[in-house]
Amino acid sequence: MSTTNQALADWVKQVAELTQPDSIYWCDGSEAEKQKFNKMLLADGTFKKLNQDTHPDCYLHLSDPQDVARVEHLTFICTENEADAGPNNHWMAPEAAHEKMDGLFAGCMRGRTMYVIPYCMGPIDSPIARCGVEITDSAYVVQNMRLMTRMGDAALARIEREGGFVKGLHSIGELDPDRRFIMHFPEELSIQSFGSGYGGNALLGKKCHALRIASYQAKTEGWLAEHMLILGIKTPAGTQHYVAAAFPSACGKTNLAMLIPPEGYVKDGWEISTVGDDICWMRPGEDGRLWAINPEAGFFGVAPGTSKGTNPNALAMLYKDTIFTNVAETEDGQPWWEGLDDRTPKTDWKGRPFDAANGPAAHPNSRFTVSAKRCPSYSPEMESATGVPIDAIIFGGRRASLVPLVAEARNWNHGVLMGATVASETTAAATGAVGVVRRDPMAMKPFCGYHFGDYWGHWVDMQTKADHLPKVFTVNWFRKNDQGKFMWPGFGENMRVLEWIIGRCTDQLQARETAIGYLPEVKDINTDNLDMDLAVLEQLLTVDVDAWKTEVNSVEAFLKEYGDRVPSALFEELLAVDNHLG
Ligand code: GTP
Ligand code: SPV
Ligand code: MN
């Protein structure tokens, strides 16, 4: 097979000359091809068959133990001008980066097949969607891209129709952490990734294209590419709302995106539907609202903690047609991870007999890959070419103290400040220390393809592009008490906070103004059938003035790290908060 797109044909040829594969295979995206690849991966030991009675078409992949998460210290933005990458990114000069990568890629596919994966991020017929081509020597990557994107012939046809595409070159190399780099060339619309087979490092349509490259394109073209879930909320009156929410990696997007409301809500007629769980591309529509698509077609979700109690919708979709990476296995070959209430592990994520002395049975960043269509709360709007109109944007993070359960921004610029200064504890989604509080603006710290100062400026500028921007909120499900226990029940109960947010968007609920934004009165959070001490809720909705004064100082120092590219509007909003605190 080949292509009528000359640029693509030339690039494939050039990559083959560099990497020297034994053969070249163009992925067509068909069902037959999927079966063929599964067979191949089983035969070479990359996949292990899970119990096909309980989990038909489910496979287990155990990674190299040193290749289980994103590697932020090895991820680079390679712009001509170093200042354009900003203090938020590691930078390398494009020329130096190309030289380094050419050295690594030279001859790396000898004895291997080179797979060409044309893919489309977003519905094939959506004007908001964009195409890319990933070249890889990993059939595991092919199977994951098959679930996570619209890949194969339809994407290739669109590329041939439109011309443009993002070039992504990937090789697992020798999986050597010392020969591992994830390079982005936003000005060339290209990505080069070497030495890792893990999700965010290797499925180039996801973080590399749909966030780092797309955020750069979005800035130039006047839209937003964000690390956000998209959730549909239908009220008992039958009104359909959509919200987009940015939480850092492993901080609750997948869970909120497919939440099952408490029983009383279901009885009253509230309905939740899932449009996306990780990435959101938003554009101003003619009506002045932001219209959003989920560029992905599947979920690459955190397994540990997923249970009937926390996320029954996720659990329900994982019984068929799912790739599990780095989970444990039960005696009878079923997947297992910490938090699953039934079954026990027999072998751990390294394939050893399970022994608690070795740590968790499943890696804390073990993941499932599954088609979004398998989710019981799947929204057909996921296929909509126009996307869905967003009523509210929510920012959140893991903060054990300080940040209230929910707050509403006074205005758009205040909302941008809120998003820009979110802090969160680090998680196992990236290598490095876990549980360290760091600022993770808009949950984009690892994913923004350019200078944060310019990025915040772009957010502020959205006001000039859209007259009916969403309201902005912050949430925090992760406050802890003196005993280190979560104070808010979270998961399905988060619906109670969503109800307040919708009430605010429709002007049906009051709020009290505080220095840090509008907060609910305790009485305005629906606590029907909620087993919770109201004094605790009160605490979650209290503004600790002294602690916030300290926070304001820390935020000011943080913003100043980004120099004169930070929009003055953020300092003005911060001053307003400071003055209000007294
Ligand atoms: P990425 O895929 O890495 O971008 O992460 P994500 O934001 O989709 O995170 P996910 O929903 O997978 O949640 C990760 C962890 O947070 C899991 O262990 C969840 O159990 C936990 N979590 C999610 N929602 C809540 C909540 O409301 N309360 C508490 N306490 N934990 C939660
Ligand atoms: C994240 O780390 O935010 C993820 C998983 O969603 S990965 O695709 O590896 O980036
Ligand atoms: Mn993510």
Coordinates of C-alpha atoms and ligand atoms in Angstrom, one line a residue:
M1 CA 0.0 0.0 0.0
S2 CA 1.0 3.6 -0.4
T3 CA -0.5 7.0 -0.7
T4 CA -1.3 9.8 -3.1
N5 CA -0.1 12.3 -0.6
Q6 CA 3.4 13.1 -1.9
A7 CA 4.6 14.6 1.4
L8 CA 3.6 11.5 3.3
A9 CA 5.0 9.1 0.8
D10 CA 8.3 11.0 0.8
W11 CA 8.5 11.1 4.6
V12 CA 7.8 7.4 4.9
K13 CA 10.5 6.7 2.4
Q14 CA 13.0 8.9 4.2
V15 CA 12.2 7.4 7.6
A16 CA 12.7 3.9 6.2
E17 CA 16.0 4.9 4.8
L18 CA 17.1 6.2 8.2
T19 CA 15.7 3.4 10.4
Q20 CA 16.2 0.4 7.9
P21 CA 13.2 -1.7 8.7
D22 CA 12.8 -5.2 7.2
S23 CA 9.4 -4.3 5.9
I24 CA 6.8 -1.5 5.9
Y25 CA 3.2 -2.0 6.9
W26 CA 0.4 0.5 6.3
C27 CA -2.4 0.1 8.9
D28 CA -5.9 0.1 7.4
G29 CA -7.9 0.0 10.7
S30 CA -9.9 -3.0 9.8
E31 CA -11.3 -5.7 12.1
A32 CA -9.3 -8.3 10.3
E33 CA -6.1 -6.3 10.9
K34 CA -6.9 -6.0 14.6
Q35 CA -7.3 -9.8 14.9
K36 CA -4.1 -10.4 13.0
F37 CA -2.1 -8.1 15.3
N38 CA -3.6 -9.7 18.4
K39 CA -2.4 -13.1 17.2
M40 CA 1.0 -11.7 16.4
L41 CA 1.4 -10.1 19.9
L42 CA 0.2 -13.3 21.6
A43 CA 2.7 -15.3 19.6
D44 CA 5.7 -13.1 20.4
G45 CA 4.7 -12.8 24.1
T46 CA 4.0 -9.1 24.1
F47 CA 0.3 -9.9 25.0
K48 CA -0.8 -12.5 27.4
K49 CA -4.4 -13.8 27.0
L50 CA -6.5 -13.1 30.0
N51 CA -9.4 -15.3 31.1
Q52 CA -11.5 -15.4 27.8
D53 CA -14.6 -16.6 29.6
T54 CA -14.8 -13.7 32.0
H55 CA -12.8 -11.2 29.8
P56 CA -13.2 -12.0 26.1
D57 CA -10.7 -10.3 23.8
C58 CA -8.8 -8.9 26.8
Y59 CA -5.0 -9.0 26.9
L60 CA -2.4 -8.2 29.5
H61 CA 0.9 -6.4 28.6
L62 CA 3.7 -6.2 31.1
S63 CA 6.1 -3.3 30.3
D64 CA 9.7 -3.2 30.9
P65 CA 9.7 -2.3 34.7
Q66 CA 11.7 0.9 33.9
D67 CA 9.1 2.0 31.4
V68 CA 5.8 2.5 33.2
A69 CA 5.1 6.3 33.1
R70 CA 5.7 9.6 31.3
V71 CA 9.2 11.0 31.6
E72 CA 8.9 14.7 32.0
H73 CA 12.7 15.2 32.4
L74 CA 13.2 13.6 29.0
T75 CA 10.5 15.5 27.2
F76 CA 11.5 18.5 25.2
I77 CA 10.0 21.4 23.2
C78 CA 12.3 22.3 20.4
T79 CA 11.5 25.8 19.2
E80 CA 13.9 27.9 17.2
N81 CA 13.8 30.5 20.0
E82 CA 14.4 29.1 23.5
A83 CA 12.2 31.7 25.1
D84 CA 9.2 30.4 23.2
A85 CA 9.3 27.1 25.0
G86 CA 9.1 28.9 28.4
P87 CA 10.4 28.0 31.8
N88 CA 7.6 25.4 31.9
N89 CA 9.4 23.2 29.3
H90 CA 12.7 21.6 28.8
W91 CA 14.1 23.0 25.6
M92 CA 16.6 21.8 23.0
A93 CA 17.6 23.6 19.8
P94 CA 15.8 21.9 16.8
E95 CA 19.1 21.3 15.0
A96 CA 20.7 19.7 18.1
A97 CA 17.6 17.7 18.7
H98 CA 17.4 16.4 15.2
E99 CA 21.0 15.4 15.2
K100 CA 20.6 13.5 18.5
M101 CA 17.4 11.8 17.3
D102 CA 18.8 10.9 13.9
G103 CA 21.6 9.2 15.7
L104 CA 19.2 7.2 17.8
F105 CA 16.9 6.3 14.9
A106 CA 19.7 5.3 12.5
G107 CA 19.2 1.6 11.7
C108 CA 17.0 1.1 14.8
M109 CA 14.3 -0.9 12.9
R110 CA 16.6 -3.5 11.5
G111 CA 14.9 -6.9 11.9
R112 CA 11.6 -5.1 12.7
T113 CA 8.5 -4.0 10.8
M114 CA 7.8 -0.4 10.4
Y115 CA 4.1 0.3 11.0
V116 CA 2.5 3.4 9.4
I117 CA -0.6 4.6 11.3
P118 CA -2.6 7.3 9.7
Y119 CA -5.0 8.6 12.4
C120 CA -7.5 11.3 13.0
M121 CA -7.9 13.1 16.3
G122 CA -11.7 13.8 16.5
P123 CA -14.6 12.6 14.4
I124 CA -13.5 12.0 10.8
D125 CA -16.0 14.6 9.4
S126 CA -15.4 17.2 12.1
P127 CA -13.8 20.5 11.0
I128 CA -12.3 20.8 14.5
A129 CA -10.5 17.4 14.1
R130 CA -6.9 17.1 12.9
C131 CA -4.9 14.2 11.4
G132 CA -1.5 12.8 12.0
V133 CA 0.6 9.9 11.0
E134 CA 2.6 7.8 13.5
I135 CA 5.4 5.6 12.3
T136 CA 6.4 3.1 14.9
D137 CA 8.1 -0.3 15.3
S138 CA 5.7 -1.4 18.1
A139 CA 2.7 -3.5 17.3
Y140 CA 1.5 -2.8 20.9
V141 CA 1.4 0.9 20.0
V142 CA -0.6 0.0 16.9
Q143 CA -3.2 -1.8 19.0
N144 CA -3.5 1.0 21.5
M145 CA -3.7 3.7 18.7
R146 CA -6.5 1.5 17.2
L147 CA -8.6 2.0 20.3
M148 CA -7.6 5.5 21.1
T149 CA -7.9 7.2 17.7
R150 CA -9.8 6.9 14.4
M151 CA -7.0 5.1 12.6
G152 CA -6.5 3.5 9.2
D153 CA -8.1 4.1 5.8
A154 CA -10.6 6.8 6.8
A155 CA -7.9 8.9 8.3
L156 CA -5.6 8.4 5.3
A157 CA -8.4 9.4 3.0
R158 CA -8.9 12.6 5.0
I159 CA -5.1 13.3 4.8
E160 CA -5.1 12.8 1.1
R161 CA -8.1 15.1 0.8
E162 CA -6.7 17.9 3.0
G163 CA -2.9 17.6 2.7
G164 CA -1.7 18.5 6.2
F165 CA -0.8 16.1 8.9
V166 CA 1.3 16.0 12.1
K167 CA 4.4 13.7 11.7
G168 CA 5.1 11.4 14.6
L169 CA 8.1 9.1 14.5
H170 CA 8.4 6.5 17.3
S171 CA 10.7 3.6 18.1
I172 CA 10.9 1.6 21.3
G173 CA 14.6 1.4 20.6
E174 CA 16.1 -0.9 23.3
L175 CA 13.8 0.6 26.1
D176 CA 16.9 2.0 27.6
P177 CA 16.1 4.9 30.0
D178 CA 19.5 6.4 29.1
R179 CA 18.6 6.4 25.4
R180 CA 15.1 7.8 25.8
F181 CA 13.8 11.2 24.5
I182 CA 10.4 12.6 23.6
M183 CA 11.0 15.6 21.3
H184 CA 8.4 18.0 19.9
F185 CA 9.0 20.4 17.1
P186 CA 5.8 22.6 17.2
E187 CA 7.1 24.9 14.3
E188 CA 7.5 21.8 12.1
L189 CA 4.4 20.1 13.4
S190 CA 6.4 17.0 14.2
I191 CA 7.2 14.7 17.1
Q192 CA 10.1 12.2 17.6
S193 CA 10.0 9.7 20.4
F194 CA 12.6 7.1 21.1
G195 CA 13.2 4.4 23.8
S196 CA 9.8 4.1 25.5
G197 CA 6.7 2.0 24.8
Y198 CA 4.6 3.7 27.5
G199 CA 1.3 5.5 26.8
G200 CA 2.0 9.2 26.9
N201 CA 5.5 8.7 25.5
A202 CA 4.5 6.3 22.7
L203 CA 0.9 6.8 21.6
L204 CA 1.9 10.0 19.8
G205 CA -1.7 11.1 19.0
K206 CA -2.4 11.6 22.7
K207 CA -0.3 14.0 24.8
C208 CA 2.4 14.7 22.1
H209 CA 0.0 15.7 19.3
A210 CA -3.4 16.5 20.9
L211 CA -1.8 18.6 23.6
R212 CA 1.8 19.7 23.0
I213 CA 1.6 20.3 19.3
A214 CA -2.1 21.2 19.2
S215 CA -1.8 23.7 22.1
Y216 CA 0.8 25.5 19.9
Q217 CA -1.5 25.4 16.9
A218 CA -4.5 26.5 19.0
K219 CA -2.7 29.6 20.2
T220 CA -1.8 30.6 16.6
E221 CA -5.3 29.8 15.3
G222 CA -7.5 31.1 18.2
W223 CA -8.8 27.9 19.9
L224 CA -7.9 25.8 23.0
A225 CA -6.3 22.3 23.3
E226 CA -6.7 21.3 26.9
H227 CA -6.2 18.4 29.4
M228 CA -9.9 18.2 30.1
L229 CA -12.7 15.7 30.4
I230 CA -16.1 16.6 28.8
L231 CA -19.2 15.6 30.6
G232 CA -22.9 15.9 29.7
I233 CA -25.4 16.7 32.5
K234 CA -29.1 16.5 31.8
T235 CA -31.4 18.1 34.4
P236 CA -34.7 16.7 35.5
A237 CA -36.3 19.5 33.4
G238 CA -34.6 17.9 30.4
T239 CA -32.1 20.7 29.7
Q240 CA -28.7 19.4 28.4
H241 CA -25.5 21.0 29.8
Y242 CA -21.9 20.3 29.1
V243 CA -18.9 21.0 31.3
A244 CA -15.2 20.6 30.7
A245 CA -12.8 19.9 33.6
A246 CA -9.0 20.0 33.9
F247 CA -7.5 17.9 36.7
P248 CA -3.8 16.9 36.6
S249 CA -2.8 13.3 35.7
A250 CA -4.4 10.7 37.9
C251 CA -6.5 13.3 39.7
G252 CA -10.0 12.2 38.8
K253 CA -10.9 13.1 35.2
T254 CA -11.9 9.6 34.1
N255 CA -13.9 9.2 37.3
L256 CA -15.8 12.4 37.0
A257 CA -16.4 11.9 33.2
M258 CA -18.4 8.7 33.8
L259 CA -19.9 9.4 37.3
I260 CA -23.0 7.7 38.4
P261 CA -25.1 10.1 40.4
P262 CA -26.5 9.2 43.8
E263 CA -29.8 7.2 43.8
G264 CA -31.9 10.2 44.6
Y265 CA -30.6 12.1 41.6
V266 CA -31.2 9.2 39.2
K267 CA -34.8 9.0 40.6
D268 CA -35.3 12.7 40.0
G269 CA -34.2 12.3 36.4
W270 CA -30.6 13.6 36.3
E271 CA -28.5 12.0 33.6
I272 CA -24.7 12.0 33.1
S273 CA -23.1 11.2 29.8
T274 CA -19.5 10.9 28.9
V275 CA -18.0 12.8 25.9
G276 CA -14.3 12.6 26.9
D277 CA -12.1 11.8 29.8
D278 CA -8.7 13.3 29.0
I279 CA -8.4 15.8 26.2
C280 CA -10.7 18.6 24.9
W281 CA -10.4 20.8 21.9
M282 CA -12.6 23.9 22.1
R283 CA -13.4 26.6 19.5
P284 CA -15.5 29.7 19.6
G285 CA -18.7 29.1 17.7
E286 CA -20.8 31.6 15.7
D287 CA -23.0 31.9 18.8
G288 CA -20.0 33.1 20.9
R289 CA -19.9 29.9 23.0
L290 CA -17.1 27.5 23.2
W291 CA -17.7 24.2 21.2
A292 CA -15.8 21.2 22.3
I293 CA -14.8 17.9 20.8
N294 CA -13.0 15.0 22.4
P295 CA -10.2 14.2 19.9
E296 CA -9.8 10.7 21.2
A297 CA -11.9 7.6 20.5
G298 CA -11.0 5.6 23.6
F299 CA -9.9 5.7 27.2
F300 CA -6.3 5.1 28.5
G301 CA -7.3 5.1 32.2
V302 CA -5.7 4.5 35.6
A303 CA -6.7 1.0 36.8
P304 CA -5.9 1.1 40.5
G305 CA -8.9 2.4 42.5
T306 CA -11.4 1.5 39.8
S307 CA -14.1 -0.5 41.5
K308 CA -17.9 -1.0 41.7
G309 CA -18.0 1.5 44.6
T310 CA -15.9 4.2 42.9
N311 CA -16.4 4.0 39.2
P312 CA -18.9 1.2 38.2
N313 CA -19.2 2.5 34.6
A314 CA -15.5 2.1 34.1
L315 CA -15.6 -1.4 35.6
A316 CA -18.4 -2.4 33.4
M317 CA -16.6 -1.5 30.2
L318 CA -13.4 -3.5 31.1
Y319 CA -14.9 -6.9 30.6
K320 CA -14.3 -7.1 26.9
D321 CA -12.0 -5.9 24.2
T322 CA -9.6 -4.2 26.6
I323 CA -5.8 -4.0 26.8
F324 CA -4.5 -4.0 30.4
T325 CA -1.0 -2.7 30.9
N326 CA 1.0 -3.5 34.1
V327 CA -1.9 -4.8 36.2
A328 CA -1.8 -8.0 38.3
E329 CA -3.5 -11.3 37.5
T330 CA -5.7 -13.6 39.6
E331 CA -5.3 -17.4 39.8
D332 CA -7.8 -17.9 37.0
G333 CA -6.3 -15.2 34.7
Q334 CA -8.5 -12.3 35.4
P335 CA -7.0 -8.8 35.7
W336 CA -6.5 -7.4 39.2
W337 CA -5.5 -4.1 40.8
E338 CA -5.5 -2.5 44.2
G339 CA -9.0 -1.3 45.1
L340 CA -10.9 -4.1 43.3
D341 CA -13.2 -5.4 46.0
D342 CA -13.4 -9.0 44.8
R343 CA -10.7 -11.5 43.8
T344 CA -7.1 -11.7 44.9
P345 CA -3.9 -11.4 42.9
K346 CA -1.7 -14.4 42.1
T347 CA 1.0 -12.7 40.0
D348 CA 2.1 -9.1 40.2
W349 CA 2.8 -6.5 37.4
K350 CA 6.3 -7.9 37.0
G351 CA 4.9 -11.4 36.5
R352 CA 6.2 -12.6 39.8
P353 CA 4.1 -14.5 42.4
F354 CA 2.4 -11.8 44.4
D355 CA 4.1 -11.0 47.6
A356 CA 2.9 -7.9 49.5
A357 CA 6.5 -7.3 50.6
N358 CA 7.3 -6.4 47.0
G359 CA 4.8 -3.5 47.0
P360 CA 1.4 -3.2 45.2
A361 CA 0.4 -6.1 42.9
A362 CA -0.6 -3.7 40.1
H363 CA 1.7 -0.8 39.2
P364 CA 0.2 2.4 40.7
N365 CA 0.1 3.8 37.1
S366 CA -1.2 0.6 35.5
R367 CA -3.8 1.4 32.8
F368 CA -6.6 0.0 30.7
T369 CA -7.1 0.9 27.0
V370 CA -10.7 0.6 25.8
S371 CA -12.9 2.0 23.1
A372 CA -15.1 4.8 24.5
K373 CA -18.1 3.0 22.9
R374 CA -17.9 0.4 25.6
C375 CA -18.7 2.9 28.3
P376 CA -22.3 2.6 29.6
S377 CA -22.5 6.4 29.8
Y378 CA -21.0 6.9 26.3
S379 CA -22.5 10.0 24.7
P380 CA -23.3 9.7 20.9
E381 CA -22.3 13.4 20.9
M382 CA -18.7 12.0 20.9
E383 CA -19.2 11.6 17.1
S384 CA -20.7 15.1 16.6
A385 CA -18.8 17.1 14.0
T386 CA -19.6 20.4 15.6
G387 CA -18.9 19.2 19.2
V388 CA -20.9 20.3 22.2
P389 CA -21.3 23.8 23.8
I390 CA -19.6 24.2 27.1
D391 CA -21.4 25.9 30.0
A392 CA -18.7 25.6 32.7
I393 CA -15.0 25.0 32.9
I394 CA -13.8 23.4 36.1
F395 CA -10.2 23.4 37.4
G396 CA -9.1 21.1 40.1
G397 CA -6.2 19.3 41.8
R398 CA -5.2 17.3 44.8
R399 CA -4.9 19.7 47.7
A400 CA -5.0 18.2 51.2
S401 CA -5.7 21.7 52.7
L402 CA -6.7 25.2 51.8
V403 CA -8.6 24.9 48.6
P404 CA -12.4 24.7 49.1
L405 CA -14.7 22.0 47.8
V406 CA -15.9 24.4 45.1
A407 CA -15.6 28.1 44.2
E408 CA -16.8 30.2 41.2
A409 CA -14.6 32.8 39.6
R410 CA -15.8 36.4 39.7
N411 CA -15.2 36.8 36.0
W412 CA -13.2 35.3 33.1
N413 CA -9.8 36.8 34.0
H414 CA -10.3 35.7 37.6
G415 CA -11.1 32.2 36.2
V416 CA -7.9 32.3 34.2
L417 CA -6.0 33.2 37.4
M418 CA -7.6 30.3 39.2
G419 CA -6.6 27.9 36.5
A420 CA -3.1 29.3 36.1
T421 CA -2.4 28.8 39.8
V422 CA -3.9 25.4 40.6
A423 CA -1.5 23.3 42.6
S424 CA -1.7 19.5 43.0
E425 CA 0.2 16.6 44.5
T426 CA 2.3 14.7 41.9
T427 CA 1.1 11.2 41.0
A428 CA 2.5 8.0 39.6
A429 CA 1.5 9.0 36.0
A430 CA 5.0 10.5 35.6
T431 CA 8.3 9.2 37.0
G432 CA 9.6 11.0 40.0
A433 CA 8.4 11.7 43.5
V434 CA 4.7 11.2 44.3
G435 CA 2.7 13.4 46.6
V436 CA 4.8 16.6 46.2
V437 CA 2.6 19.7 45.8
R438 CA 3.5 21.7 42.6
R439 CA 1.7 24.3 40.5
D440 CA 0.1 22.6 37.6
P441 CA -1.6 25.4 35.6
M442 CA -4.8 24.2 33.8
A443 CA -3.4 20.7 34.5
M444 CA -1.1 21.5 31.5
K445 CA 2.3 21.7 33.2
P446 CA 3.6 18.6 31.4
F447 CA 1.6 19.3 28.2
C448 CA 1.7 22.9 27.1
G449 CA 3.8 23.2 24.0
Y450 CA 4.9 26.8 24.5
H451 CA 5.6 29.5 27.1
F452 CA 3.0 29.5 30.0
G453 CA 3.0 33.3 29.9
D454 CA 1.9 33.3 26.3
Y455 CA -0.6 30.5 27.1
W456 CA -2.3 32.5 29.9
G457 CA -2.3 35.5 27.6
H458 CA -4.1 33.4 25.0
W459 CA -6.6 32.3 27.6
V460 CA -7.2 36.0 28.6
D461 CA -7.6 36.8 24.9
M462 CA -10.4 34.3 24.4
Q463 CA -12.7 37.1 25.6
T464 CA -12.1 38.9 22.4
K465 CA -13.0 35.8 20.4
A466 CA -16.1 34.6 22.1
D467 CA -18.9 36.6 23.8
H468 CA -20.5 33.8 25.8
L469 CA -17.6 32.1 27.4
P470 CA -18.3 29.5 30.1
K471 CA -18.3 30.3 33.8
V472 CA -15.2 29.1 35.6
F473 CA -15.0 27.1 38.8
T474 CA -12.4 25.3 40.9
V475 CA -13.1 22.1 42.8
N476 CA -11.1 20.0 45.3
W477 CA -12.2 16.5 46.1
F478 CA -9.0 15.8 48.1
R479 CA -9.1 17.8 51.3
K480 CA -7.9 15.7 54.3
N481 CA -8.6 15.9 58.0
D482 CA -6.1 15.7 60.9
Q483 CA -6.2 11.9 60.6
G484 CA -5.2 12.1 57.0
K485 CA -8.7 10.9 55.8
F486 CA -10.5 12.4 52.8
M487 CA -13.2 14.8 54.1
W488 CA -15.4 14.7 51.0
P489 CA -16.8 11.3 49.9
G490 CA -16.0 12.1 46.2
F491 CA -16.8 9.9 43.2
G492 CA -20.6 9.7 42.5
E493 CA -21.2 12.2 45.3
N494 CA -19.4 14.8 43.3
M495 CA -22.7 15.1 41.5
R496 CA -23.8 17.4 44.4
V497 CA -21.1 19.9 43.4
L498 CA -22.0 19.6 39.7
E499 CA -25.6 20.4 40.6
W500 CA -24.5 23.6 42.3
I501 CA -22.3 24.5 39.3
I502 CA -25.3 24.0 37.0
G503 CA -27.5 26.0 39.4
R504 CA -25.0 28.9 39.1
C505 CA -24.8 28.6 35.3
T506 CA -28.6 28.9 35.1
D507 CA -28.8 31.7 37.7
Q508 CA -31.0 29.5 39.9
L509 CA -28.7 29.4 42.9
Q510 CA -27.2 32.1 45.1
A511 CA -23.6 32.3 46.3
R512 CA -21.7 34.3 48.8
E513 CA -18.9 36.5 47.7
T514 CA -15.6 35.8 49.3
A515 CA -12.0 37.1 48.7
I516 CA -11.3 34.0 46.5
G517 CA -14.5 33.9 44.5
Y518 CA -18.2 32.9 45.0
L519 CA -18.7 30.0 47.3
P520 CA -21.9 28.1 48.1
E521 CA -23.9 28.4 51.3
V522 CA -23.8 25.0 53.0
K523 CA -27.6 24.9 52.5
D524 CA -27.2 25.2 48.8
I525 CA -25.3 21.9 48.5
N526 CA -27.8 19.1 48.3
T527 CA -27.0 16.7 51.1
D528 CA -30.1 14.5 50.8
N529 CA -29.1 10.9 51.8
L530 CA -25.5 12.0 52.3
D531 CA -23.9 10.4 55.3
M532 CA -21.8 13.4 56.2
D533 CA -21.4 15.7 59.2
L534 CA -22.6 19.2 58.1
A535 CA -19.8 20.7 60.2
V536 CA -17.3 19.0 57.9
L537 CA -19.0 20.4 54.8
E538 CA -19.0 23.8 56.4
Q539 CA -15.2 23.4 56.9
L540 CA -14.8 22.5 53.2
L541 CA -16.6 25.8 52.3
T542 CA -14.6 28.1 54.6
V543 CA -12.0 30.5 53.5
D544 CA -9.0 30.5 55.8
V545 CA -7.9 34.2 55.4
D546 CA -4.4 33.8 56.8
A547 CA -3.6 30.7 54.8
W548 CA -4.9 32.4 51.7
K549 CA -2.7 35.4 52.3
T550 CA 0.3 33.0 52.3
E551 CA -1.1 31.5 49.1
V552 CA -1.3 34.9 47.4
N553 CA 2.3 35.5 48.1
S554 CA 3.3 32.1 46.8
V555 CA 1.1 32.7 43.6
E556 CA 2.7 36.1 43.0
A557 CA 6.2 34.6 43.2
F558 CA 5.1 31.7 40.9
L559 CA 3.7 34.1 38.3
K560 CA 6.8 36.2 38.4
E561 CA 8.9 33.1 37.4
Y562 CA 7.3 33.5 34.0
G563 CA 8.5 37.1 33.5
D564 CA 7.0 39.8 31.4
R565 CA 5.0 37.4 29.1
V566 CA 2.5 37.0 32.0
P567 CA -0.6 39.0 31.1
S568 CA -1.1 42.0 33.5
A569 CA -4.7 40.9 34.0
L570 CA -3.5 38.0 36.2
F571 CA -1.6 40.4 38.5
E572 CA -4.7 42.7 38.6
E573 CA -6.9 39.8 39.6
L574 CA -4.4 38.6 42.2
L575 CA -4.3 42.2 43.6
A576 CA -8.1 42.1 43.9
V577 CA -8.0 38.9 45.8
D578 CA -5.2 40.3 48.1
N579 CA -7.2 43.5 48.8
H580 CA -10.3 41.5 49.5
L581 CA -8.4 39.4 52.0
G582 CA -7.6 42.6 53.8
Ligands
GTP1 P1 -5.0 10.7 33.7 O1 -5.6 9.6 32.9 O2 -3.6 10.4 34.2 O3 -5.0 12.0 33.0 O4 -5.9 10.8 35.0 P2 -7.4 11.1 35.4 O5 -7.5 12.6 35.8 O6 -8.3 10.6 34.4 O7 -7.5 10.3 36.8 P3 -8.5 9.2 37.3 O8 -10.0 9.6 37.1 O9 -8.1 7.9 36.6 O10 -8.2 9.1 38.8 C1 -7.0 8.7 39.4 C2 -7.1 8.4 40.8 O11 -7.9 9.4 41.6 C3 -7.8 7.0 41.1 O12 -7.1 6.3 42.0 C4 -9.1 7.4 41.7 O13 -9.6 6.4 42.5 C5 -8.9 8.7 42.4 N1 -10.1 9.6 42.4 C6 -10.8 10.0 41.4 N2 -11.9 10.7 41.8 C7 -11.8 10.8 43.1 C8 -12.6 11.4 44.1 O14 -13.7 12.1 43.8 N3 -12.2 11.3 45.4 C9 -11.1 10.6 45.7 N4 -10.7 10.6 47.0 N5 -10.3 10.0 44.8 C10 -10.7 10.1 43.5
SPV2 C1 -1.7 11.4 31.9 O1 -0.6 11.0 32.4 O2 -2.2 12.5 32.0 C2 -2.4 10.3 31.1 C3 -1.7 9.1 30.7 O3 -3.5 10.6 30.7 S1 -0.6 9.3 29.4 O4 -1.3 9.0 28.2 O5 0.5 8.4 29.6 O6 -0.1 10.7 29.4
MN3 MN -4.1 12.7 31.1

